[in-house]
PDB file of C-alpha atoms in Angstrom:
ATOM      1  CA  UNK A 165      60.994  52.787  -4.529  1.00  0.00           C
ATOM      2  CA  UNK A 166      60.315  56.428  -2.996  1.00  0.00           C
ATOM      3  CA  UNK A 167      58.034  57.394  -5.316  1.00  0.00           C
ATOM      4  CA  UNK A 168      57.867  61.179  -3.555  1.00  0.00           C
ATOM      5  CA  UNK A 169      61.861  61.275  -4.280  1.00  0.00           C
ATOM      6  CA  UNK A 170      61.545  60.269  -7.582  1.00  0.00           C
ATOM      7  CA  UNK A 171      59.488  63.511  -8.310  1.00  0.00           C
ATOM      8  CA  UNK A 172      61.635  65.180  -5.783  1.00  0.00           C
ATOM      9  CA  UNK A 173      58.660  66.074  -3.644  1.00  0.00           C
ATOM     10  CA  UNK A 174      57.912  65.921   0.103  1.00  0.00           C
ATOM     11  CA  UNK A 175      56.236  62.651   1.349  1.00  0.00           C
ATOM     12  CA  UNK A 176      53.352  64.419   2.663  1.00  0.00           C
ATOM     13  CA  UNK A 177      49.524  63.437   1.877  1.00  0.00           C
ATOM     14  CA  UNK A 178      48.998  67.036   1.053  1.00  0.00           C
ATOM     15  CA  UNK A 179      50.456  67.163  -2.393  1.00  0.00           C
ATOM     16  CA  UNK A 180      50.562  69.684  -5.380  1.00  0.00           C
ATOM     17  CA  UNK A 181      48.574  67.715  -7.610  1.00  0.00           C
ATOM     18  CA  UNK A 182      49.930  70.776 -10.529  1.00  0.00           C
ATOM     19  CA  UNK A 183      53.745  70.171  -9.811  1.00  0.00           C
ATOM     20  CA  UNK A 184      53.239  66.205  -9.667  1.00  0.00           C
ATOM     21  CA  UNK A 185      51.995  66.724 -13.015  1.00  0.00           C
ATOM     22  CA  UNK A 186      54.540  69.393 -14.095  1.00  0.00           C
ATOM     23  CA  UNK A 187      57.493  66.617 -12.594  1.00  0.00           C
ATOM     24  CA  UNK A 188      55.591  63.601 -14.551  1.00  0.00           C
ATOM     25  CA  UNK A 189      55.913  65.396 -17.522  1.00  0.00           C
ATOM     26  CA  UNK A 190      59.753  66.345 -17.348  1.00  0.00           C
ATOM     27  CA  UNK A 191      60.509  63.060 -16.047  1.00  0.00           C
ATOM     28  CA  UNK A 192      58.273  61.530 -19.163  1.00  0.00           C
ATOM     29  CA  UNK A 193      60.606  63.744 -21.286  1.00  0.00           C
ATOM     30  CA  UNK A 194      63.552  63.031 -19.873  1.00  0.00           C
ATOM     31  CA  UNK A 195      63.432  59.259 -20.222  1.00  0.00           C
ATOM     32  CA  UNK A 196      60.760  58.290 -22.821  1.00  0.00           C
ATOM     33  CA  UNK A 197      61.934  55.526 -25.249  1.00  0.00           C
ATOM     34  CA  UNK A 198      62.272  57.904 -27.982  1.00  0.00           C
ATOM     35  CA  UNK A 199      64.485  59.612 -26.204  1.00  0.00           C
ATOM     36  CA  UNK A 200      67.003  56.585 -26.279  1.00  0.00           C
ATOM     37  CA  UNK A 201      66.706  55.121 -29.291  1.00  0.00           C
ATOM     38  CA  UNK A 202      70.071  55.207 -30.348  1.00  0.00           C
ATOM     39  CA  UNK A 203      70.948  53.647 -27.372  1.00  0.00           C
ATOM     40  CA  UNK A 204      72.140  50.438 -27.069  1.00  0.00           C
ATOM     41  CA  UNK A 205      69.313  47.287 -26.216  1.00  0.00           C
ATOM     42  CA  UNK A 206      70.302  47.911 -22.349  1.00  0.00           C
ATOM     43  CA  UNK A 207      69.705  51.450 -22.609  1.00  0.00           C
ATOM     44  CA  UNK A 208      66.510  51.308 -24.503  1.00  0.00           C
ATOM     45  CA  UNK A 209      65.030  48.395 -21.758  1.00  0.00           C
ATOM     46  CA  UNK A 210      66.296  50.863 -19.122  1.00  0.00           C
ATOM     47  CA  UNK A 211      64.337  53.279 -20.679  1.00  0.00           C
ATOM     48  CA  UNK A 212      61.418  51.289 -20.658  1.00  0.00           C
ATOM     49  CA  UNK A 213      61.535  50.295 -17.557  1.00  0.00           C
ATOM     50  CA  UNK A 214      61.934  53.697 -15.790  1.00  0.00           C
ATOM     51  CA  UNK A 215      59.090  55.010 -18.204  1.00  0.00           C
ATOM     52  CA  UNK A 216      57.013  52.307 -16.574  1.00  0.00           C
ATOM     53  CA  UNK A 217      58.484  53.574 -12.548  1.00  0.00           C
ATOM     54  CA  UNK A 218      57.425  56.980 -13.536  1.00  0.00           C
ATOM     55  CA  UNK A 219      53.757  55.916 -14.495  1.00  0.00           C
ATOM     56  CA  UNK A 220      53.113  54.017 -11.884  1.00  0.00           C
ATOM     57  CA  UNK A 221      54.522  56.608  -9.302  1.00  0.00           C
ATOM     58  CA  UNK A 222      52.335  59.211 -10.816  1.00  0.00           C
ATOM     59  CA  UNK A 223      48.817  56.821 -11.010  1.00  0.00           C
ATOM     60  CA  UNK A 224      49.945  56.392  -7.101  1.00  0.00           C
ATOM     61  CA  UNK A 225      50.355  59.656  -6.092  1.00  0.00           C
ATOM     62  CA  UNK A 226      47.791  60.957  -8.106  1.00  0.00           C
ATOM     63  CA  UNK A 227      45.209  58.829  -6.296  1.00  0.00           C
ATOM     64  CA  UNK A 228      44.665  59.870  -2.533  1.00  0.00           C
ATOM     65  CA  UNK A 229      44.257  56.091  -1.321  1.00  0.00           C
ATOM     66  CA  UNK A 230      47.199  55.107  -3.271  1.00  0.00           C
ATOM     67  CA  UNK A 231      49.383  57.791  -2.472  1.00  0.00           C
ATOM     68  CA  UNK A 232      48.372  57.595   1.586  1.00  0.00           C
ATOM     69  CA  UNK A 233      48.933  53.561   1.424  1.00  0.00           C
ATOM     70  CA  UNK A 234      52.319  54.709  -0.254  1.00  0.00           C
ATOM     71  CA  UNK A 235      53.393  56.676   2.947  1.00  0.00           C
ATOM     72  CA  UNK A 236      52.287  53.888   5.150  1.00  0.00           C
ATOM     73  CA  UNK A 237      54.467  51.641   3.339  1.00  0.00           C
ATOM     74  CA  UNK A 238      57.439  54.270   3.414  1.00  0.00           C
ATOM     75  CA  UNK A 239      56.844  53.842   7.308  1.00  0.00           C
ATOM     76  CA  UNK A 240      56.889  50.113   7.157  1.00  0.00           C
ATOM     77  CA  UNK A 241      53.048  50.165   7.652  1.00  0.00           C
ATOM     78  CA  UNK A 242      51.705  47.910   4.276  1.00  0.00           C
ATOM     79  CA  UNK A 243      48.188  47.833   3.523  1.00  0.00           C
ATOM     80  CA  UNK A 244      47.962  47.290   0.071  1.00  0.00           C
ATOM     81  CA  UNK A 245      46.365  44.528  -1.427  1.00  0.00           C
ATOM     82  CA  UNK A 246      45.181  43.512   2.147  1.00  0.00           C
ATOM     83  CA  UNK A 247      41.444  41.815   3.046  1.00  0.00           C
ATOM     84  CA  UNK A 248      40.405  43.239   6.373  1.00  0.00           C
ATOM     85  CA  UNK A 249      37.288  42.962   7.820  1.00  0.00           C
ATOM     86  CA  UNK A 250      35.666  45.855  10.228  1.00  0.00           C
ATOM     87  CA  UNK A 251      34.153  45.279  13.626  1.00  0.00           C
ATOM     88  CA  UNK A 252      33.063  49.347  14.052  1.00  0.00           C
ATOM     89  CA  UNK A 253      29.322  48.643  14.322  1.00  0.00           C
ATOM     90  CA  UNK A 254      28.387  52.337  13.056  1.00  0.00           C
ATOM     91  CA  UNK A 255      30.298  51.955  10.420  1.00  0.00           C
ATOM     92  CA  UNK A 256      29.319  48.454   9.350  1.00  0.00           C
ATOM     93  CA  UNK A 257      25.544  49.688   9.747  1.00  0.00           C
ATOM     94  CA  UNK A 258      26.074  52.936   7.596  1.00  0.00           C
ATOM     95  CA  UNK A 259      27.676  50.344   4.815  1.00  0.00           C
ATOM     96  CA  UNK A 260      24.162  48.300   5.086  1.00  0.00           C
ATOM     97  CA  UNK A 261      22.308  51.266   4.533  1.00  0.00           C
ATOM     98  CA  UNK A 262      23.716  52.892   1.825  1.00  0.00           C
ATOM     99  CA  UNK A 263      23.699  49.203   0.256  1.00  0.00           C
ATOM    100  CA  UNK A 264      19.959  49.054   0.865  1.00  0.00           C
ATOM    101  CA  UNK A 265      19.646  52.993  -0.801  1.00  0.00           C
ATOM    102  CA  UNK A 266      22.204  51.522  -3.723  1.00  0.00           C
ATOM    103  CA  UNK A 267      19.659  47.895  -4.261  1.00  0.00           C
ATOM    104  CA  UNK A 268      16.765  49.788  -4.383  1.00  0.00           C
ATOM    105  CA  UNK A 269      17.345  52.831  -6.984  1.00  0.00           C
ATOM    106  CA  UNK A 270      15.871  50.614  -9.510  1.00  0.00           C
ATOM    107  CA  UNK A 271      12.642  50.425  -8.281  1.00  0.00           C
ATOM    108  CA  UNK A 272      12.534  53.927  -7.304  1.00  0.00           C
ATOM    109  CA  UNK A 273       9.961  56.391  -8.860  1.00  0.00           C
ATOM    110  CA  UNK A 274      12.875  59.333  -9.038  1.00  0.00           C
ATOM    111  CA  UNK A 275      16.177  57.305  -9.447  1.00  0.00           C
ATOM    112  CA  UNK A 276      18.046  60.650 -10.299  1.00  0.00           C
ATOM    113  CA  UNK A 277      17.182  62.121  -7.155  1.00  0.00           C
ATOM    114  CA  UNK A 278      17.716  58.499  -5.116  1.00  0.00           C
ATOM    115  CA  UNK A 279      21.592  58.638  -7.101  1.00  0.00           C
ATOM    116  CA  UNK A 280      21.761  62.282  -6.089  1.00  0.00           C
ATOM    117  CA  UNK A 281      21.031  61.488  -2.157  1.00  0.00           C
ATOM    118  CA  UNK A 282      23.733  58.924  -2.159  1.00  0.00           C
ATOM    119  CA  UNK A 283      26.118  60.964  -3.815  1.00  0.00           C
ATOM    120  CA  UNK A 284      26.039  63.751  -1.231  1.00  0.00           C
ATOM    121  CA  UNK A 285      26.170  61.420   1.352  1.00  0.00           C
ATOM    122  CA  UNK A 286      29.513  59.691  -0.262  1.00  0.00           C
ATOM    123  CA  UNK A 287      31.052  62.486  -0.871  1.00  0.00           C
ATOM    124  CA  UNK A 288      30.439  63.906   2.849  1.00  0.00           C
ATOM    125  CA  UNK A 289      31.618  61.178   4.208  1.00  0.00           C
ATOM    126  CA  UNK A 290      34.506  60.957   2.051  1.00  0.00           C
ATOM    127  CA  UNK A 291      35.996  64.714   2.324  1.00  0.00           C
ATOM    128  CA  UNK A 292      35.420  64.231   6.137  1.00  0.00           C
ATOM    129  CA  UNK A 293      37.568  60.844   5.842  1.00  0.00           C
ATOM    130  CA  UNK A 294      40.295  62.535   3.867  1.00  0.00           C
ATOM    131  CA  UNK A 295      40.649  65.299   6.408  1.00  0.00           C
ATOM    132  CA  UNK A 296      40.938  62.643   8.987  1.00  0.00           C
ATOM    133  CA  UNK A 297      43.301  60.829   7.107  1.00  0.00           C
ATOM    134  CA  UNK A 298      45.656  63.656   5.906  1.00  0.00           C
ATOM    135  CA  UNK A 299      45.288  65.049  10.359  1.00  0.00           C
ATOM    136  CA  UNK A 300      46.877  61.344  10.647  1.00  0.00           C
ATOM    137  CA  UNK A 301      49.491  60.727   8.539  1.00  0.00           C
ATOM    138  CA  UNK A 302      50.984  64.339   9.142  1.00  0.00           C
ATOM    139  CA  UNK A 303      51.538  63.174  12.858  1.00  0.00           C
ATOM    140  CA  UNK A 304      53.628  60.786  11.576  1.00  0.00           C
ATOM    141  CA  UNK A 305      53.368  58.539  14.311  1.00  0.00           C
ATOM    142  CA  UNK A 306      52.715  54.632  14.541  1.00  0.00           C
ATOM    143  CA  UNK A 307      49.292  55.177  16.848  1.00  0.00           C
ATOM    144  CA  UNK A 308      48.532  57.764  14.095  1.00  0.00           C
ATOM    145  CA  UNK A 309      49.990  55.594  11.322  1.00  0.00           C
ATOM    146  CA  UNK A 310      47.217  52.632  12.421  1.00  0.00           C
ATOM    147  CA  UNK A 311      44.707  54.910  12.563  1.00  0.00           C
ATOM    148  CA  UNK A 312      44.977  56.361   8.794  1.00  0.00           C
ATOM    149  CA  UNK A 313      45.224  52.922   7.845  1.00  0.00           C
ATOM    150  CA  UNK A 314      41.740  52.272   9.658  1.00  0.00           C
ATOM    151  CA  UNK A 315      40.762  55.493   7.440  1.00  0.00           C
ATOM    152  CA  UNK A 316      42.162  53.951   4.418  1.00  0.00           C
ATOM    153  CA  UNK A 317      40.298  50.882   4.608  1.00  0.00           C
ATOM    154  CA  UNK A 318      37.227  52.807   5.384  1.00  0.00           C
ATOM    155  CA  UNK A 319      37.532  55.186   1.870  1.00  0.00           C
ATOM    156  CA  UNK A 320      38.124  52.297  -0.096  1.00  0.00           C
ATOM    157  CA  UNK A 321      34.418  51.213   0.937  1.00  0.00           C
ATOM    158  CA  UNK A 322      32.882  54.585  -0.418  1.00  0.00           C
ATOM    159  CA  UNK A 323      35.241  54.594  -3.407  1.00  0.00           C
ATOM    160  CA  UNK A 324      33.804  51.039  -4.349  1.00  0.00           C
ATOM    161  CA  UNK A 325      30.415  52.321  -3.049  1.00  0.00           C
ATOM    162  CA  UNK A 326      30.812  55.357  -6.004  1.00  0.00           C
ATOM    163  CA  UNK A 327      32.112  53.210  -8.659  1.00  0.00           C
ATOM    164  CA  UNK A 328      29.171  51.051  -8.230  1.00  0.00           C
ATOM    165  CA  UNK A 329      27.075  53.607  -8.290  1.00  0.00           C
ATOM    166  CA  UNK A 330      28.497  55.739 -11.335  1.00  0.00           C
ATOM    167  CA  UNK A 331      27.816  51.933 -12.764  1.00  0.00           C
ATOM    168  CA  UNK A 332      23.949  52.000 -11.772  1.00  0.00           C
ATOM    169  CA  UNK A 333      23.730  55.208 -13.078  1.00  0.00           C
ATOM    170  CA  UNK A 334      24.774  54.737 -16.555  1.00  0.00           C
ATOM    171  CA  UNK A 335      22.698  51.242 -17.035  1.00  0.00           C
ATOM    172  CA  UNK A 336      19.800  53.643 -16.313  1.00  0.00           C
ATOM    173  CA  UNK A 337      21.108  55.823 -18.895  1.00  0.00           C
ATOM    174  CA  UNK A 338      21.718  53.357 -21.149  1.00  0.00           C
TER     175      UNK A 338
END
């Protein structure tokens, strides 16, 4: 499924976060259960079942990685669910050391300001990612297509690198 023609929107990483929303909700409207519950049993499964399309179109193109593994797949490029190791040394030694900087908040004398390091430093590298990856899917080309996967698999390390620290963070709150 097109999830970009669903909404009736342009497959392009660059999205209108406000009219996805606006779309979801018509679309919600449109088709909700409730909507068809004078239906007949096929109707109301129907119903159901295209509620269910519409939420998971909108959780994917919501989310940057999900939405740019979404155009990959429309291009026949699929990444999802996919275990792939790295062999970029820089990058495998800037994972190590933010691990290090994540293992050792605990024993830190300032933790807040430790968590507050690392989280400029995901973020940086993440916007700087996402501009890389949105430069390579709008070429729209299978050289360009390999390398925003490359990108892909690269974000989802600093997007598990934030979750695990958001985690660290509230055990110390806790």
């Amino acid at each position: 499924m097109n999830y970009f023609q669903l909404f009736n929107l342009p497959a392009s990483f660059d999205l209108d976060l406000t009219e996805l929303g606006s779309r979801y909700l018509q679309l919600q409207r449109r088709f909700h259960p409730d909507q068809h519950s004078a239906g007949s049993e096929r109707d109301k499964l129907l119903a159901v079942q295209q509620t269910a399309n519409i939420n998971d179109a909108y959780h994917s193109l919501k989310h940057p990685l999900l939405r740019a593994e979404h155009l990959l797949a429309l291009r026949g490029l699929k990444i999802s669910n996919e275990q792939r190791s790295f062999t970029d040394p820089m990058f495998l030694m800037q994972q190590m050391e933010l691990r290090e900087q994540i293992a050792e908040i605990e024993q830190s004398a300032d933790p807040d300001s430790v968590i507050d390091s690392i989280e400029r430093q995901l973020q940086q590298q993440k916007r700087a990612l996402l501009q890389q990856l949105a430069a390579a899917l709008d070429a729209d080309n299978t050289a360009q297509d390999q390398l925003a996967a490359d990108v892909i698999r690269k974000l989802k390390f600093f997007f598990k690198l934030q979750q695990e620290l958001e985690l660290i963070e509230q055990q110390l709150q806790d």
